PDB file of C-alpha atoms in Angstrom:
ATOM      1  CA  MET K   1       0.008  -0.055   0.032  1.00  0.00           C
ATOM      2  CA  LEU K   2       2.898   2.311   0.789  1.00  0.00           C
ATOM      3  CA  ALA K   3       4.470   1.645  -2.609  1.00  0.00           C
ATOM      4  CA  GLU K   4       1.234   2.497  -4.308  1.00  0.00           C
ATOM      5  CA  ALA K   5       0.940   5.789  -2.367  1.00  0.00           C
ATOM      6  CA  ILE K   6       4.550   6.612  -3.260  1.00  0.00           C
ATOM      7  CA  GLU K   7       3.859   5.834  -6.947  1.00  0.00           C
ATOM      8  CA  SER K   8       0.811   8.155  -6.850  1.00  0.00           C
ATOM      9  CA  ARG K   9       2.878  10.908  -5.205  1.00  0.00           C
ATOM     10  CA  ILE K  10       5.632  10.503  -7.781  1.00  0.00           C
ATOM     11  CA  LYS K  11       3.110  10.880 -10.606  1.00  0.00           C
ATOM     12  CA  ASP K  12       1.604  14.020  -8.969  1.00  0.00           C
ATOM     13  CA  LEU K  13       5.013  15.579  -8.570  1.00  0.00           C
ATOM     14  CA  GLN K  14       6.030  14.724 -12.144  1.00  0.00           C
ATOM     15  CA  ALA K  15       2.821  16.431 -13.464  1.00  0.00           C
ATOM     16  CA  ARG K  16       3.541  19.358 -11.200  1.00  0.00           C
ATOM     17  CA  LYS K  17       7.117  19.561 -12.512  1.00  0.00           C
ATOM     18  CA  GLN K  18       5.731  19.587 -16.153  1.00  0.00           C
ATOM     19  CA  ARG K  19       3.386  22.377 -15.276  1.00  0.00           C
ATOM     20  CA  PHE K  20       6.209  24.410 -13.848  1.00  0.00           C
ATOM     21  CA  LEU K  21       8.434  23.811 -16.906  1.00  0.00           C
ATOM     22  CA  HIS K  22       5.639  24.713 -19.236  1.00  0.00           C
ATOM     23  CA  GLY K  23       4.875  27.890 -17.312  1.00  0.00           C
ATOM     24  CA  ALA K  24       8.508  28.889 -17.374  1.00  0.00           C
ATOM     25  CA  GLU K  25       8.718  28.238 -21.101  1.00  0.00           C
ATOM     26  CA  MET K  26       5.579  30.365 -21.694  1.00  0.00           C
ATOM     27  CA  LEU K  27       6.881  33.178 -19.586  1.00  0.00           C
ATOM     28  CA  ARG K  28      10.251  33.063 -21.449  1.00  0.00           C
ATOM     29  CA  THR K  29       8.437  33.167 -24.818  1.00  0.00           C
ATOM     30  CA  LEU K  30       6.283  36.110 -23.581  1.00  0.00           C
ATOM     31  CA  VAL K  31       9.436  38.118 -22.530  1.00  0.00           C
ATOM     32  CA  LEU K  32      11.105  37.309 -25.722  1.00  0.00           C
ATOM     33  CA  GLN K  33       8.123  38.427 -27.819  1.00  0.00           C
ATOM     34  CA  CYS K  34       7.696  41.661 -25.811  1.00  0.00           C
ATOM     35  CA  MET K  35      11.394  42.566 -26.109  1.00  0.00           C
ATOM     36  CA  ASP K  36      11.359  41.774 -29.815  1.00  0.00           C
ATOM     37  CA  THR K  37       8.232  43.881 -30.380  1.00  0.00           C
ATOM     38  CA  ARG K  38       9.793  46.829 -28.542  1.00  0.00           C
ATOM     39  CA  GLY K  39      13.028  46.449 -30.393  1.00  0.00           C
ATOM     40  CA  GLU K  40      15.004  46.001 -27.112  1.00  0.00           C
ATOM     41  CA  LYS K  41      18.198  43.903 -27.487  1.00  0.00           C
ATOM     42  CA  ALA K  42      19.048  43.862 -23.759  1.00  0.00           C
ATOM     43  CA  ILE K  43      17.571  44.723 -20.307  1.00  0.00           C
ATOM     44  CA  SER K  44      19.811  44.956 -17.301  1.00  0.00           C
ATOM     45  CA  SER K  45      18.912  44.923 -13.609  1.00  0.00           C
ATOM     46  CA  PRO K  46      20.879  44.251 -10.507  1.00  0.00           C
ATOM     47  CA  GLU K  47      19.848  40.577 -10.430  1.00  0.00           C
ATOM     48  CA  LEU K  48      20.051  39.631 -14.040  1.00  0.00           C
ATOM     49  CA  THR K  49      20.478  40.677 -17.706  1.00  0.00           C
ATOM     50  CA  LEU K  50      18.106  39.698 -20.409  1.00  0.00           C
ATOM     51  CA  GLY K  51      19.460  39.647 -23.940  1.00  0.00           C
ATOM     52  CA  ILE K  52      18.150  38.769 -27.426  1.00  0.00           C
ATOM     53  CA  THR K  53      20.541  37.118 -29.826  1.00  0.00           C
ATOM     54  CA  THR K  54      19.857  36.253 -33.430  1.00  0.00           C
ATOM     55  CA  ARG K  55      20.889  32.765 -34.434  1.00  0.00           C
ATOM     56  CA  SER K  56      21.870  31.692 -37.904  1.00  0.00           C
ATOM     57  CA  PRO K  57      19.274  29.918 -40.032  1.00  0.00           C
ATOM     58  CA  ASP K  58      18.951  26.194 -39.758  1.00  0.00           C
ATOM     59  CA  VAL K  59      19.460  23.880 -42.727  1.00  0.00           C
ATOM     60  CA  VAL K  60      16.220  22.072 -43.558  1.00  0.00           C
ATOM     61  CA  VAL K  61      16.703  18.866 -45.520  1.00  0.00           C
ATOM     62  CA  THR K  62      13.584  18.330 -47.615  1.00  0.00           C
ATOM     63  CA  ASP K  63      14.935  15.391 -49.686  1.00  0.00           C
ATOM     64  CA  GLU K  64      17.802  13.556 -48.115  1.00  0.00           C
ATOM     65  CA  ALA K  65      18.235  11.300 -51.183  1.00  0.00           C
ATOM     66  CA  ALA K  66      19.021  14.301 -53.330  1.00  0.00           C
ATOM     67  CA  VAL K  67      21.881  15.573 -51.161  1.00  0.00           C
ATOM     68  CA  PRO K  68      25.408  14.683 -52.538  1.00  0.00           C
ATOM     69  CA  SER K  69      27.104  11.773 -50.818  1.00  0.00           C
ATOM     70  CA  ARG K  70      29.951  13.895 -49.531  1.00  0.00           C
ATOM     71  CA  PHE K  71      27.664  15.334 -46.899  1.00  0.00           C
ATOM     72  CA  PHE K  72      27.112  11.853 -45.418  1.00  0.00           C
ATOM     73  CA  THR K  73      29.441  10.336 -42.857  1.00  0.00           C
ATOM     74  CA  PRO K  74      30.401   6.751 -43.563  1.00  0.00           C
ATOM     75  CA  GLN K  75      29.397   3.750 -41.375  1.00  0.00           C
ATOM     76  CA  PRO K  76      26.542   3.970 -40.808  1.00  0.00           C
ATOM     77  CA  PRO K  77      25.487   6.476 -43.362  1.00  0.00           C
ATOM     78  CA  LYS K  78      24.479   9.635 -41.585  1.00  0.00           C
ATOM     79  CA  LEU K  79      23.896  13.105 -42.869  1.00  0.00           C
ATOM     80  CA  ASP K  80      26.682  15.492 -41.719  1.00  0.00           C
ATOM     81  CA  LYS K  81      24.506  18.560 -41.074  1.00  0.00           C
ATOM     82  CA  LYS K  82      27.443  20.640 -39.964  1.00  0.00           C
ATOM     83  CA  ALA K  83      29.277  20.183 -43.280  1.00  0.00           C
ATOM     84  CA  LEU K  84      25.991  20.784 -45.022  1.00  0.00           C
ATOM     85  CA  LYS K  85      25.337  24.016 -43.166  1.00  0.00           C
ATOM     86  CA  ASP K  86      28.793  25.222 -43.738  1.00  0.00           C
ATOM     87  CA  ALA K  87      28.518  24.551 -47.451  1.00  0.00           C
ATOM     88  CA  VAL K  88      25.209  26.318 -47.716  1.00  0.00           C
ATOM     89  CA  LEU K  89      25.803  29.270 -45.364  1.00  0.00           C
ATOM     90  CA  THR K  90      29.531  29.876 -45.706  1.00  0.00           C
ATOM     91  CA  ASP K  91      30.210  28.799 -49.240  1.00  0.00           C
ATOM     92  CA  GLY K  92      26.831  29.773 -50.690  1.00  0.00           C
ATOM     93  CA  GLU K  93      26.410  26.477 -52.412  1.00  0.00           C
ATOM     94  CA  VAL K  94      23.048  25.396 -53.712  1.00  0.00           C
ATOM     95  CA  ILE K  95      22.295  21.796 -52.975  1.00  0.00           C
ATOM     96  CA  ASP K  96      19.323  19.858 -54.191  1.00  0.00           C
ATOM     97  CA  GLY K  97      17.103  18.619 -51.320  1.00  0.00           C
ATOM     98  CA  VAL K  98      18.262  21.367 -48.938  1.00  0.00           C
ATOM     99  CA  SER K  99      16.695  24.736 -48.080  1.00  0.00           C
ATOM    100  CA  LEU K 100      17.305  27.327 -45.362  1.00  0.00           C
ATOM    101  CA  GLY K 101      14.915  27.635 -42.489  1.00  0.00           C
ATOM    102  CA  ASN K 102      14.091  31.031 -40.821  1.00  0.00           C
ATOM    103  CA  GLY K 103      16.696  32.285 -38.323  1.00  0.00           C
ATOM    104  CA  LYS K 104      15.563  32.210 -34.754  1.00  0.00           C
ATOM    105  CA  ILE K 105      15.880  34.675 -31.953  1.00  0.00           C
ATOM    106  CA  SER K 106      16.505  33.434 -28.446  1.00  0.00           C
ATOM    107  CA  LEU K 107      16.427  35.013 -24.994  1.00  0.00           C
ATOM    108  CA  THR K 108      19.606  34.826 -22.916  1.00  0.00           C
ATOM    109  CA  ILE K 109      19.315  35.337 -19.135  1.00  0.00           C
ATOM    110  CA  ARG K 110      22.421  35.821 -17.141  1.00  0.00           C
ATOM    111  CA  ARG K 111      22.229  35.968 -13.294  1.00  0.00           C
ATOM    112  CA  LYS K 112      24.635  38.218 -11.413  1.00  0.00           C
TER     113      LYS K 112
END
């Protein structure tokens, strides 16, 4: 009976943890959207600093079969996304089966 009670408590706490994580992510998204809308890149306070950074666009593979074999690492065949991203972003190469996704912005929080 105690084991069942503990199992029930664990499930309740795991659900509570997920609610807290979801709430934190929603708050983070809200702060990011507000800062982006206002055009603010950083906000400083005595306790923390909030900053928005722009990330480079991700490589989106739409047809893996059309990507040249040099972007696959041998044994087992696996797409080398870093080499693919470097070729597309750095070298400006156009590769069949690959397109660029939208760049993302992210919120950085540094505690003092």
